[in-house]
PDB file of N, CA and C in Angstrom:
ATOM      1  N   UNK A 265       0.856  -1.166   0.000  1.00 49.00           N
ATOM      2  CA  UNK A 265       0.000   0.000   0.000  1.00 49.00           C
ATOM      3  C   UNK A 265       0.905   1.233   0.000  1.00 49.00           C
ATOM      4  N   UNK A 266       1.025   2.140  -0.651  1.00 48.00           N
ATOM      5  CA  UNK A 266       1.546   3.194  -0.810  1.00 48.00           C
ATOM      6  C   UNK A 266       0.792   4.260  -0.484  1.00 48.00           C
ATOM      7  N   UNK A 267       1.705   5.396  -0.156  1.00 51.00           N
ATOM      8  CA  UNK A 267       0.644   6.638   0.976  1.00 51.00           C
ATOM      9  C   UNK A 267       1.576   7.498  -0.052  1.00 51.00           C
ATOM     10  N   UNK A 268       0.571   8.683  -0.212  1.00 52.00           N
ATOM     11  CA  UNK A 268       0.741   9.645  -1.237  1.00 52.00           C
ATOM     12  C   UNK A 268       0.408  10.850  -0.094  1.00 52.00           C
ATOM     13  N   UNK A 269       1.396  12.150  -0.391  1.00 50.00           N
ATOM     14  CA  UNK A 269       1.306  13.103   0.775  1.00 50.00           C
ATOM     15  C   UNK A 269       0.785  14.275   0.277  1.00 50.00           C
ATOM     16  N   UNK A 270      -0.371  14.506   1.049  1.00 52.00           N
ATOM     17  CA  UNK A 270      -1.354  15.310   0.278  1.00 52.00           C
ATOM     18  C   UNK A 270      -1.046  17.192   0.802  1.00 52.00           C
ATOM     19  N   UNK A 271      -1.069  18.008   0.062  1.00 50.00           N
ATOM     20  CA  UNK A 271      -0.565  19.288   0.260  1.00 50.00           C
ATOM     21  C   UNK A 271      -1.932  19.861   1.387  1.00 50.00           C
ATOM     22  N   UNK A 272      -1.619  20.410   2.101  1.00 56.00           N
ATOM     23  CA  UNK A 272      -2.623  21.380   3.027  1.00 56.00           C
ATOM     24  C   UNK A 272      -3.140  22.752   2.483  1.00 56.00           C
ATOM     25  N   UNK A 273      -3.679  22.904   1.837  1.00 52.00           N
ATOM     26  CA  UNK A 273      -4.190  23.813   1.599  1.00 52.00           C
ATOM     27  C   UNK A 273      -4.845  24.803   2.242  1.00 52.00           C
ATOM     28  N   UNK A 274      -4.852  26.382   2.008  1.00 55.00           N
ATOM     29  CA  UNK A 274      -5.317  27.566   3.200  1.00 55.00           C
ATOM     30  C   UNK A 274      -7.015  27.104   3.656  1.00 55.00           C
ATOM     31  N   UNK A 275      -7.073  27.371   4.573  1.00 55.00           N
ATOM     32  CA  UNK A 275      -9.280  27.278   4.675  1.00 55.00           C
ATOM     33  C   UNK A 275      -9.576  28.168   3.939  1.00 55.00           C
ATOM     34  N   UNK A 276     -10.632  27.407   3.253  1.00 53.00           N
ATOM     35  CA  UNK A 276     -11.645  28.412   2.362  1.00 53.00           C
ATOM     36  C   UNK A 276     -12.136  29.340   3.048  1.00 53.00           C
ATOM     37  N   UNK A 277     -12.177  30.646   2.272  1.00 60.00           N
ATOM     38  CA  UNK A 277     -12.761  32.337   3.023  1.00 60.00           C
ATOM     39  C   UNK A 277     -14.584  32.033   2.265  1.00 60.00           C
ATOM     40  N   UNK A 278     -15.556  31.683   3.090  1.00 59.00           N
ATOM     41  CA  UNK A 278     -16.663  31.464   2.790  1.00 59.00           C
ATOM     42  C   UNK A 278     -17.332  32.860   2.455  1.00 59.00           C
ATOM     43  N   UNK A 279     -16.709  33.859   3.165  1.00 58.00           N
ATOM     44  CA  UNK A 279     -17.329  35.410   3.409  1.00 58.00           C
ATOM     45  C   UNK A 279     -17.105  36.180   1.759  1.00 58.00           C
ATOM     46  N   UNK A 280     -15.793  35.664   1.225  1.00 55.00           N
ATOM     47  CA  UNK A 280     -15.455  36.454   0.255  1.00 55.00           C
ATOM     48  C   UNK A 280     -16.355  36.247  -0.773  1.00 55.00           C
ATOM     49  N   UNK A 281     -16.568  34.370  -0.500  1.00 58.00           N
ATOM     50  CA  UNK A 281     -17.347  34.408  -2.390  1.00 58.00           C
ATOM     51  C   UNK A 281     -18.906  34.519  -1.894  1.00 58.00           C
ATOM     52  N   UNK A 282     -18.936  34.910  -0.128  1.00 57.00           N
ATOM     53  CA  UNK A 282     -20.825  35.277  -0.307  1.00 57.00           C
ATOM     54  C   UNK A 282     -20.807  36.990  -0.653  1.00 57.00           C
ATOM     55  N   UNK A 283     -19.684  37.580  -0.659  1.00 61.00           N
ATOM     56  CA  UNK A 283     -19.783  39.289  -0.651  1.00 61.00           C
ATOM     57  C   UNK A 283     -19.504  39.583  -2.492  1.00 61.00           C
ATOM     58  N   UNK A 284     -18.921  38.156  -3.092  1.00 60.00           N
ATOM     59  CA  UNK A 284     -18.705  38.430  -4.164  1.00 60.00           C
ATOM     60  C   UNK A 284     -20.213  38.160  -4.953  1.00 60.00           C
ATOM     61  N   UNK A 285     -21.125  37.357  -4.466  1.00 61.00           N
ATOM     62  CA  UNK A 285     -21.878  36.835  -5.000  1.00 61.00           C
ATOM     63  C   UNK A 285     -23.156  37.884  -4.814  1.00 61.00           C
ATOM     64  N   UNK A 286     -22.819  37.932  -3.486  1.00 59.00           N
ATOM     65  CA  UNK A 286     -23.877  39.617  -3.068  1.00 59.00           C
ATOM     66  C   UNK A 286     -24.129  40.812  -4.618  1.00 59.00           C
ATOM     67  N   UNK A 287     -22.684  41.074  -4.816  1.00 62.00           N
ATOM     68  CA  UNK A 287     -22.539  42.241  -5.344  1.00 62.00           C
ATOM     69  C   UNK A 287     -23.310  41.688  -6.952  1.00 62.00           C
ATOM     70  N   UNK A 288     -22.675  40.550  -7.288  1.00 59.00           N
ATOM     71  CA  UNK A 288     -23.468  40.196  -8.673  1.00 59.00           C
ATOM     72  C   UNK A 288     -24.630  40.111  -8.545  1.00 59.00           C
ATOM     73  N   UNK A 289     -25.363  39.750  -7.829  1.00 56.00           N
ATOM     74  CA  UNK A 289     -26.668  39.541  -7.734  1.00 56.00           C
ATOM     75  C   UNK A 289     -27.588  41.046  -7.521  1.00 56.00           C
ATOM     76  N   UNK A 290     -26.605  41.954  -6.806  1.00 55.00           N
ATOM     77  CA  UNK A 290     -27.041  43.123  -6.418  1.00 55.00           C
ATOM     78  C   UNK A 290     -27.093  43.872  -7.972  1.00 55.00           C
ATOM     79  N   UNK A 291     -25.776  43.413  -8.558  1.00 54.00           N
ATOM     80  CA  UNK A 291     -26.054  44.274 -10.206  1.00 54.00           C
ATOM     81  C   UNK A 291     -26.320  43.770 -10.890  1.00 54.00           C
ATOM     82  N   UNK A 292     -27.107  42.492 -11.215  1.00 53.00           N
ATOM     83  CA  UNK A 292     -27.894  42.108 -11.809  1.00 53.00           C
ATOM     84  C   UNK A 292     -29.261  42.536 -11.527  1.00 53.00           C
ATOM     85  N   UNK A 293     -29.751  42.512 -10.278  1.00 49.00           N
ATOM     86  CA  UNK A 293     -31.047  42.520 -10.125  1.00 49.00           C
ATOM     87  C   UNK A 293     -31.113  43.921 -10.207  1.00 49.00           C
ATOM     88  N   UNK A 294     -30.211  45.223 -10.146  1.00 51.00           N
ATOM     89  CA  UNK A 294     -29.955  46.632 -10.540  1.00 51.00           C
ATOM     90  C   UNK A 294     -30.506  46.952 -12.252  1.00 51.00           C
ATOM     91  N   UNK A 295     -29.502  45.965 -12.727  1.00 51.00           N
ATOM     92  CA  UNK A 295     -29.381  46.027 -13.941  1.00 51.00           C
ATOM     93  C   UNK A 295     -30.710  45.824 -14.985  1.00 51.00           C
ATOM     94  N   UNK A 296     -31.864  44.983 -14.338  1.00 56.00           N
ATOM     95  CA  UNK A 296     -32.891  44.944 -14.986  1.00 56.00           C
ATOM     96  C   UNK A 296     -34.475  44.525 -14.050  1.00 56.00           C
ATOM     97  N   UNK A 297     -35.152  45.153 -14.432  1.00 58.00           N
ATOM     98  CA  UNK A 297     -36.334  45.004 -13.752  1.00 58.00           C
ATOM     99  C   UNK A 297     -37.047  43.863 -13.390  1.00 58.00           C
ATOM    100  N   UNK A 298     -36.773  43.140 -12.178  1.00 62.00           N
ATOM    101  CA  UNK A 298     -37.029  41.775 -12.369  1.00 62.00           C
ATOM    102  C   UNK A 298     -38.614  41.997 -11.990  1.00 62.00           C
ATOM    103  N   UNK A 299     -39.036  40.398 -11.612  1.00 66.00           N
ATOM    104  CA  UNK A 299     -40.531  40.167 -12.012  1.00 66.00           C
ATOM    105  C   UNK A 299     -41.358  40.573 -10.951  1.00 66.00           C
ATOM    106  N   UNK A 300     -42.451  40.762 -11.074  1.00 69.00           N
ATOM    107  CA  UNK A 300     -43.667  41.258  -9.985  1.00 69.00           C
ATOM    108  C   UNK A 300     -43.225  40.208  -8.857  1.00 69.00           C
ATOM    109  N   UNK A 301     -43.220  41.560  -7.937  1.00 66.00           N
ATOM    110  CA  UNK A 301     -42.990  40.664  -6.588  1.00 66.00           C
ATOM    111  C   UNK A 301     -41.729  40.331  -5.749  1.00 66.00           C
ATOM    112  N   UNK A 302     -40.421  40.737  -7.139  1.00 76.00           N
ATOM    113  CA  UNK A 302     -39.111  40.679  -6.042  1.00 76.00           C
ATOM    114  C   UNK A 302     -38.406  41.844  -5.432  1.00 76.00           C
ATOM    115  N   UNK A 303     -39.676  43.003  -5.297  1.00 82.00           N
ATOM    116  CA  UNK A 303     -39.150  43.913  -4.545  1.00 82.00           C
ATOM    117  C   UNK A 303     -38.313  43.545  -3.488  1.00 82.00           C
ATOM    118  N   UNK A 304     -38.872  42.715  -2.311  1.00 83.00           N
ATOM    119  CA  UNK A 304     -38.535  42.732  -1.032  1.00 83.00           C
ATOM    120  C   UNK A 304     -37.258  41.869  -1.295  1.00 83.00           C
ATOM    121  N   UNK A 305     -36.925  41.113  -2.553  1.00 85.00           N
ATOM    122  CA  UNK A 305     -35.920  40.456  -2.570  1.00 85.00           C
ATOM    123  C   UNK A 305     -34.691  41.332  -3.032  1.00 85.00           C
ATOM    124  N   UNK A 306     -35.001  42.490  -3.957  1.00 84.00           N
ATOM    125  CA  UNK A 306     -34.176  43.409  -4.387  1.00 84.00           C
ATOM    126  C   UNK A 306     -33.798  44.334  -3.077  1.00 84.00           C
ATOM    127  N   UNK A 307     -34.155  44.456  -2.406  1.00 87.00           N
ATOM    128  CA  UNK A 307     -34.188  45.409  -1.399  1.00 87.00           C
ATOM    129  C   UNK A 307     -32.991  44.641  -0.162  1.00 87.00           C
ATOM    130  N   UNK A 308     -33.316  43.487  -0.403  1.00 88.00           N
ATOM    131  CA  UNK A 308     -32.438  42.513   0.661  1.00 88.00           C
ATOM    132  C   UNK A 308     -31.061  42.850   0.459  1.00 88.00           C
ATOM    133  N   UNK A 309     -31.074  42.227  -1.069  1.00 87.00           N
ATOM    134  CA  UNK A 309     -30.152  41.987  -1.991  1.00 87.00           C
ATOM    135  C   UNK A 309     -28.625  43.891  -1.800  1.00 87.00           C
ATOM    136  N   UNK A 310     -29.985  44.326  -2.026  1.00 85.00           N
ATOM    137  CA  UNK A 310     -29.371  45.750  -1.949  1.00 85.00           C
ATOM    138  C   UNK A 310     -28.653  46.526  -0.564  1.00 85.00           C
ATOM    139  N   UNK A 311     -29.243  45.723   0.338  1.00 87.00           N
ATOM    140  CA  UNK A 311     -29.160  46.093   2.006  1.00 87.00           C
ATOM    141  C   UNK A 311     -27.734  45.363   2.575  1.00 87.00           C
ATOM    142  N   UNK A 312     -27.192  44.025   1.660  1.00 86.00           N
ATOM    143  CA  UNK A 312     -26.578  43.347   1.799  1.00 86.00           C
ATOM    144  C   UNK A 312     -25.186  44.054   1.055  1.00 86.00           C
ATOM    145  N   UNK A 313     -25.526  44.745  -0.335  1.00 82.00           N
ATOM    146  CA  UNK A 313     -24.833  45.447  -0.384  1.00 82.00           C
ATOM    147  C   UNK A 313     -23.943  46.480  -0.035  1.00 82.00           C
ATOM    148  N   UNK A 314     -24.875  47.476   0.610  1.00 85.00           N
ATOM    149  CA  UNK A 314     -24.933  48.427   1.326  1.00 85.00           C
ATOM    150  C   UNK A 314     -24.068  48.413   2.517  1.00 85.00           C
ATOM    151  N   UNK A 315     -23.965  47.479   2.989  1.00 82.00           N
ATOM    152  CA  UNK A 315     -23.462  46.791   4.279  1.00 82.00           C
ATOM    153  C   UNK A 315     -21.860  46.339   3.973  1.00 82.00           C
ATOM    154  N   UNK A 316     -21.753  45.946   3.112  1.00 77.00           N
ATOM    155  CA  UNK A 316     -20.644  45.083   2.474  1.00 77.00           C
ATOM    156  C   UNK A 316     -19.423  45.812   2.149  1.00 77.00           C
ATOM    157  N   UNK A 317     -20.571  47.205   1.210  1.00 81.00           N
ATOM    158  CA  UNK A 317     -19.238  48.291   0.458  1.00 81.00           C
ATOM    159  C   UNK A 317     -19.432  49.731   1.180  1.00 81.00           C
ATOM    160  N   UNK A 318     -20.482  49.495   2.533  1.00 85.00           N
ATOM    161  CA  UNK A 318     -20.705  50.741   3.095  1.00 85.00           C
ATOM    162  C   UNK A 318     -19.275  51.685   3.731  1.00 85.00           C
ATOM    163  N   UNK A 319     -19.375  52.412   4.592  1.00 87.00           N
ATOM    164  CA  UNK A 319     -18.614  53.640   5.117  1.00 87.00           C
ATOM    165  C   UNK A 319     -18.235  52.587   5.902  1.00 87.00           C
ATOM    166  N   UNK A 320     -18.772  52.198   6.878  1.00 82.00           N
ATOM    167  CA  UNK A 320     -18.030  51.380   7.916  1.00 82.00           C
ATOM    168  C   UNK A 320     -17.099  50.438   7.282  1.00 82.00           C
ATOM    169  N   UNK A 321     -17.715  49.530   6.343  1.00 84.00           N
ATOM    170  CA  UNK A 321     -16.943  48.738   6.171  1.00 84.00           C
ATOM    171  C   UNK A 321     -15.326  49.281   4.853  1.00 84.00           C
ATOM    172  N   UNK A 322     -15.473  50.459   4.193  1.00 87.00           N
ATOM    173  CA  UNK A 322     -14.488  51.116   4.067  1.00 87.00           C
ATOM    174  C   UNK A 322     -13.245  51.138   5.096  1.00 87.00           C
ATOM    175  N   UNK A 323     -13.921  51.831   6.061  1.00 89.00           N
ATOM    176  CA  UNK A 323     -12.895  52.149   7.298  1.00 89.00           C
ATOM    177  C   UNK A 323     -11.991  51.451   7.982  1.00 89.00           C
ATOM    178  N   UNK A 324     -13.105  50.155   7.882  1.00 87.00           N
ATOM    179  CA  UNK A 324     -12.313  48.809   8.717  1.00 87.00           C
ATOM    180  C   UNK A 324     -11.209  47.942   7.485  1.00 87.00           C
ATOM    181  N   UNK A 325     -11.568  48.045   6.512  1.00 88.00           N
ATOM    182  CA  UNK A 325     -10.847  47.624   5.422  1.00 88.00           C
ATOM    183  C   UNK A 325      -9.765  48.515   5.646  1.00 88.00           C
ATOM    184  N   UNK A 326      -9.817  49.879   5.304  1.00 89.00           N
ATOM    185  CA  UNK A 326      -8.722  50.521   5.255  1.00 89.00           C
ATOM    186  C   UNK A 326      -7.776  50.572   6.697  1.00 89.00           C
ATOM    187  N   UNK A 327      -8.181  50.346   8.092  1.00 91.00           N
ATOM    188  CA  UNK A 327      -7.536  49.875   9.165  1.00 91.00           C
ATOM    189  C   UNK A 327      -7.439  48.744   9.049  1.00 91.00           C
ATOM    190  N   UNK A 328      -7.249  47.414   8.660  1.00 89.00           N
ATOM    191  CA  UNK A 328      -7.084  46.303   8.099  1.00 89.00           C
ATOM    192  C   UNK A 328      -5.584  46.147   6.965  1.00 89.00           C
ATOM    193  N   UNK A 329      -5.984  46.852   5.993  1.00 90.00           N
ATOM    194  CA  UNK A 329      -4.354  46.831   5.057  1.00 90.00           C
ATOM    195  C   UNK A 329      -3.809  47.661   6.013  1.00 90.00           C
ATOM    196  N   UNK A 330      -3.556  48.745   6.560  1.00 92.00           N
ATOM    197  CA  UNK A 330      -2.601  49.536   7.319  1.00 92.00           C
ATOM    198  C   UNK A 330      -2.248  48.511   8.856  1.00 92.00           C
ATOM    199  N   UNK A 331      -2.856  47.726   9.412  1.00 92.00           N
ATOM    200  CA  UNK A 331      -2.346  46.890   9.899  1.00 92.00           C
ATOM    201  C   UNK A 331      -1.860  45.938   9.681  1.00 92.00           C
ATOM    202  N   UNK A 332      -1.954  45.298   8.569  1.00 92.00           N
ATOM    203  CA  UNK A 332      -1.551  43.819   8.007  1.00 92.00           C
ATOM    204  C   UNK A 332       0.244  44.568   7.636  1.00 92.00           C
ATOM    205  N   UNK A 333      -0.223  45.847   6.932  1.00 90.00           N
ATOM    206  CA  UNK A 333       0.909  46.508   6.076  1.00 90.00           C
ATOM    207  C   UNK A 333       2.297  46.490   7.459  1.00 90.00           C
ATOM    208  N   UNK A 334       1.941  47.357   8.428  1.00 92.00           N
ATOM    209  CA  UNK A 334       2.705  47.259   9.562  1.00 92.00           C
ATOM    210  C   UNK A 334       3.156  46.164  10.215  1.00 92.00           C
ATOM    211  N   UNK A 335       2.215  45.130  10.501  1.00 93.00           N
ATOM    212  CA  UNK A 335       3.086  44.087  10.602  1.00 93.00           C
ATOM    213  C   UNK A 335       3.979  43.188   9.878  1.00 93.00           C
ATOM    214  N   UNK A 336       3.580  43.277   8.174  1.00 90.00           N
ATOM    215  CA  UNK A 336       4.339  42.942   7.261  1.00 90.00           C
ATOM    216  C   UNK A 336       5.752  43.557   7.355  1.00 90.00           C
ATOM    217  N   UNK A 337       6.012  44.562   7.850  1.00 91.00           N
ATOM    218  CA  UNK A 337       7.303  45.497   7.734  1.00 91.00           C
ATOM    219  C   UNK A 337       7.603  45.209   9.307  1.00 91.00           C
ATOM    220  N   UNK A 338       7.226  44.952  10.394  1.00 92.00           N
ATOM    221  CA  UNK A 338       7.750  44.162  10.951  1.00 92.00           C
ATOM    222  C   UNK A 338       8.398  43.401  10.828  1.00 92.00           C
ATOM    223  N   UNK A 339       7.626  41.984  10.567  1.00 90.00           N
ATOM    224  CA  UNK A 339       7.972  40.502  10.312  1.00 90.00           C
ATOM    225  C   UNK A 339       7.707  40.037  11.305  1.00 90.00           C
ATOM    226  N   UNK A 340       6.241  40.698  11.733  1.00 92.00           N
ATOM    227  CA  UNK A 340       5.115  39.982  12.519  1.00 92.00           C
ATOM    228  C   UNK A 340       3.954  38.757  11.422  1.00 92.00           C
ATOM    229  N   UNK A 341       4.124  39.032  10.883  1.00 89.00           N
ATOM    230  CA  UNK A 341       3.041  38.387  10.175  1.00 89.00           C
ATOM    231  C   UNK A 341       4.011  37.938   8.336  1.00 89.00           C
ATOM    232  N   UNK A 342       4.026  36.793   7.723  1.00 90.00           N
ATOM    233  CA  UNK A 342       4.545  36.569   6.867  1.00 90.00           C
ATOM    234  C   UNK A 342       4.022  37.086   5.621  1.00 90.00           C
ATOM    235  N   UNK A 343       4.742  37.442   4.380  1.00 88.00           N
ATOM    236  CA  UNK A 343       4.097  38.240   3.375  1.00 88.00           C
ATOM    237  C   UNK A 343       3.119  37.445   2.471  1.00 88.00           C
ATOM    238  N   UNK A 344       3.142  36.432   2.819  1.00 90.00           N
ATOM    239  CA  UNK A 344       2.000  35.718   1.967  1.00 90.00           C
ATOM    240  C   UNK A 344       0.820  36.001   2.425  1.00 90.00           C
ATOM    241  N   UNK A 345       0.689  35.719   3.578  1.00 89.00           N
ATOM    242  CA  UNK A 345      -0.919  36.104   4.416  1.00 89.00           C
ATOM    243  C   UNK A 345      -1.082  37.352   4.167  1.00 89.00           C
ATOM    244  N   UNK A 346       0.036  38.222   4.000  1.00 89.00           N
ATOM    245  CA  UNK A 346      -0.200  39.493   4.425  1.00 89.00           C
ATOM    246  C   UNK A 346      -0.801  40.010   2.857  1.00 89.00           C
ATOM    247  N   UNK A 347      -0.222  39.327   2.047  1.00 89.00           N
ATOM    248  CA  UNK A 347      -0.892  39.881   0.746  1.00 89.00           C
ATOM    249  C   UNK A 347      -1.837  39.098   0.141  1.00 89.00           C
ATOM    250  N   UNK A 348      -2.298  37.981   0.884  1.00 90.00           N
ATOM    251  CA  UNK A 348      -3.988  37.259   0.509  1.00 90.00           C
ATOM    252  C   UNK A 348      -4.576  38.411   1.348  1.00 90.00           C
ATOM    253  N   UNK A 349      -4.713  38.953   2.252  1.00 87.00           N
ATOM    254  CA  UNK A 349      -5.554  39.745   3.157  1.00 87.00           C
ATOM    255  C   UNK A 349      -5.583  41.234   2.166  1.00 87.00           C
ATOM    256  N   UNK A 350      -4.767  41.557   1.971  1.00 86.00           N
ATOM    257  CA  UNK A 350      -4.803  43.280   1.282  1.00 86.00           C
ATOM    258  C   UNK A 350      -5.660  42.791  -0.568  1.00 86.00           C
ATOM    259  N   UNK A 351      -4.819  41.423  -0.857  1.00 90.00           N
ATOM    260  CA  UNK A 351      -5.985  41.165  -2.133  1.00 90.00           C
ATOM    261  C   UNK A 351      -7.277  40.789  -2.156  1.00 90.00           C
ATOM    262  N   UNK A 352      -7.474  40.284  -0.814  1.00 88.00           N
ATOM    263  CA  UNK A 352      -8.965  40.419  -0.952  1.00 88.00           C
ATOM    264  C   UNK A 352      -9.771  41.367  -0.630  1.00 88.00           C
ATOM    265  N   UNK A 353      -8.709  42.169  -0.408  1.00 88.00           N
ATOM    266  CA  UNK A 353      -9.977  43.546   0.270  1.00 88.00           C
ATOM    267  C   UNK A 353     -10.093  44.376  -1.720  1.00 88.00           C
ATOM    268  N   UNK A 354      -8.777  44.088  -1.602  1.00 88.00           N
ATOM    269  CA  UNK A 354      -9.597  44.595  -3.292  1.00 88.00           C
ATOM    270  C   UNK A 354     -10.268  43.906  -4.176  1.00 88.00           C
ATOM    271  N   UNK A 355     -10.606  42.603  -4.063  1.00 88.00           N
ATOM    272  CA  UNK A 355     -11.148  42.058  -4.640  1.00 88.00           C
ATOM    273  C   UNK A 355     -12.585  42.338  -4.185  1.00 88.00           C
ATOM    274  N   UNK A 356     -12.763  42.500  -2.872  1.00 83.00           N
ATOM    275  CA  UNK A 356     -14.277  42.796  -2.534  1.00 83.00           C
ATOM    276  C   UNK A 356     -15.065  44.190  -3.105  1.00 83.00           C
ATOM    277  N   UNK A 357     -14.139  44.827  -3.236  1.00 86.00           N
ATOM    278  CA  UNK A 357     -14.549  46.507  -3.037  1.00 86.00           C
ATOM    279  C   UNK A 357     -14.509  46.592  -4.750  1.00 86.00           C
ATOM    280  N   UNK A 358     -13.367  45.491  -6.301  1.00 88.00           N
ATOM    281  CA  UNK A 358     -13.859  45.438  -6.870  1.00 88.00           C
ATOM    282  C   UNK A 358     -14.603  44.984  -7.895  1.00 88.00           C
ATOM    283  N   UNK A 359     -15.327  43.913  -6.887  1.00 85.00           N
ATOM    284  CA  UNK A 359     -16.238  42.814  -7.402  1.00 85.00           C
ATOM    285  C   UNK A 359     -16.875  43.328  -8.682  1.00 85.00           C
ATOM    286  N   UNK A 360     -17.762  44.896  -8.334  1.00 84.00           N
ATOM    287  CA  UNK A 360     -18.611  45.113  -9.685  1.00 84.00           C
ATOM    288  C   UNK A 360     -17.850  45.244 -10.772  1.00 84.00           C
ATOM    289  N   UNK A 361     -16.595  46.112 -10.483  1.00 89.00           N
ATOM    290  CA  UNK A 361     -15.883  46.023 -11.515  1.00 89.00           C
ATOM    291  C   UNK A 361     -15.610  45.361 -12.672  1.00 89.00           C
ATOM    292  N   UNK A 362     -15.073  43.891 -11.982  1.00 89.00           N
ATOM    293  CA  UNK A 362     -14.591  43.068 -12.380  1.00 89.00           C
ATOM    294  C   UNK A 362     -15.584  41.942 -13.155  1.00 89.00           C
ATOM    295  N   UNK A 363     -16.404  42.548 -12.439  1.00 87.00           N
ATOM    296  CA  UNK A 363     -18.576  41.363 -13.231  1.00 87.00           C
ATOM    297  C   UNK A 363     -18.323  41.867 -14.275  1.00 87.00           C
ATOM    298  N   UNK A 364     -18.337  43.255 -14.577  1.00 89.00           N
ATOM    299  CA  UNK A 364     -18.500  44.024 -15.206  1.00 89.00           C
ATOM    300  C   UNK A 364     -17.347  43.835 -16.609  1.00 89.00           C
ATOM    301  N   UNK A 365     -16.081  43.684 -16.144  1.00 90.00           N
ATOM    302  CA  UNK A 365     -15.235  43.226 -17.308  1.00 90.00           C
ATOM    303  C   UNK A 365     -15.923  42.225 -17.637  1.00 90.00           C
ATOM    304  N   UNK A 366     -15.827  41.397 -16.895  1.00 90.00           N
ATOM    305  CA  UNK A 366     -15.985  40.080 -17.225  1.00 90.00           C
ATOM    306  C   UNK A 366     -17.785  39.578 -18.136  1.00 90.00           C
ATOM    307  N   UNK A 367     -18.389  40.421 -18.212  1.00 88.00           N
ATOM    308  CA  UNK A 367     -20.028  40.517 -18.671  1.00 88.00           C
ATOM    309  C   UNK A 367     -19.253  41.550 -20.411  1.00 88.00           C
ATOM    310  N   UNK A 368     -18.409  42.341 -20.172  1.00 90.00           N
ATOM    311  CA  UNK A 368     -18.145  43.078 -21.568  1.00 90.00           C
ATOM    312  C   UNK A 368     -17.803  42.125 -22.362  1.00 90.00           C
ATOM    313  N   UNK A 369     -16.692  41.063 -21.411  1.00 91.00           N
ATOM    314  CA  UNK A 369     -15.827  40.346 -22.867  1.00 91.00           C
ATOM    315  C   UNK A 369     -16.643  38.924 -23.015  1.00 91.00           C
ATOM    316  N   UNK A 370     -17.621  38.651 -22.465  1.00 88.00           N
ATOM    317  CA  UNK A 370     -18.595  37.942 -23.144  1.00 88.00           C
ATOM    318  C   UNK A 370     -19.476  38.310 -23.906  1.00 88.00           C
ATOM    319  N   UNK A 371     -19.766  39.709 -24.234  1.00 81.00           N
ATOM    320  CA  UNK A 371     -20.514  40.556 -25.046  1.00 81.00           C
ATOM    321  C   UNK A 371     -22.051  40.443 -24.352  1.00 81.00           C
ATOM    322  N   UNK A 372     -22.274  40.410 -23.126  1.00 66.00           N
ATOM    323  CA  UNK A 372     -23.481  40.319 -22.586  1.00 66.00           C
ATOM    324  C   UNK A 372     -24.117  41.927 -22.673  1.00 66.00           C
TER     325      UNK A 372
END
């Protein structure tokens, strides 16, 4: 029997692909008038948004890279973590963006 040594991989960030999924859904359901009746679902959708890319959560993002950043220049914290953490904050903030490329070069 032979044993094969399997790599450990980081834990999945569950938060990122529900804030990524938020935002598509938020500009989709933006983007066109959906059907009688999903007000209260657009409104969710939108509240979730709101929350996600609001002022607060600006602030804490931006105290977030300025701490990760400082301890990186330490050599409190190693630069790999330190730059999954600062890329996902841009990846959150530019989710629409990036729908958005990504919806052009399919010609949607």
């Amino acid at each position: 029997m032979y044993r094969t040594s399997l790599s450990k991989s980081p834990a999945p960030r569950p938060w990122l692909a529900l804030a990524a999924a938020a935002q598509f859904m938020a500009g989709e359901a933006l983007a066109q008038a959906g059907p009688q009746g999903s007000g209260p679902i657009l409104n969710a959708v939108t509240w979730i948004q709101g929350t996600l890319l609001g002022n607060v959560a600006t602030a804490v993002a931006v105290i977030a890279v300025a701490m990760v950043g400082f301890m990186m220049l330490t050599g409190r914290i190693n630069w790999k973590m330190g730059a999954t953490v600062i890329f996902g904050v841009f990846i959150l903030f530019g989710a629409a963006t990036i729908v958005a490329g990504i919806q052009a070069s399919v010609g949607r």
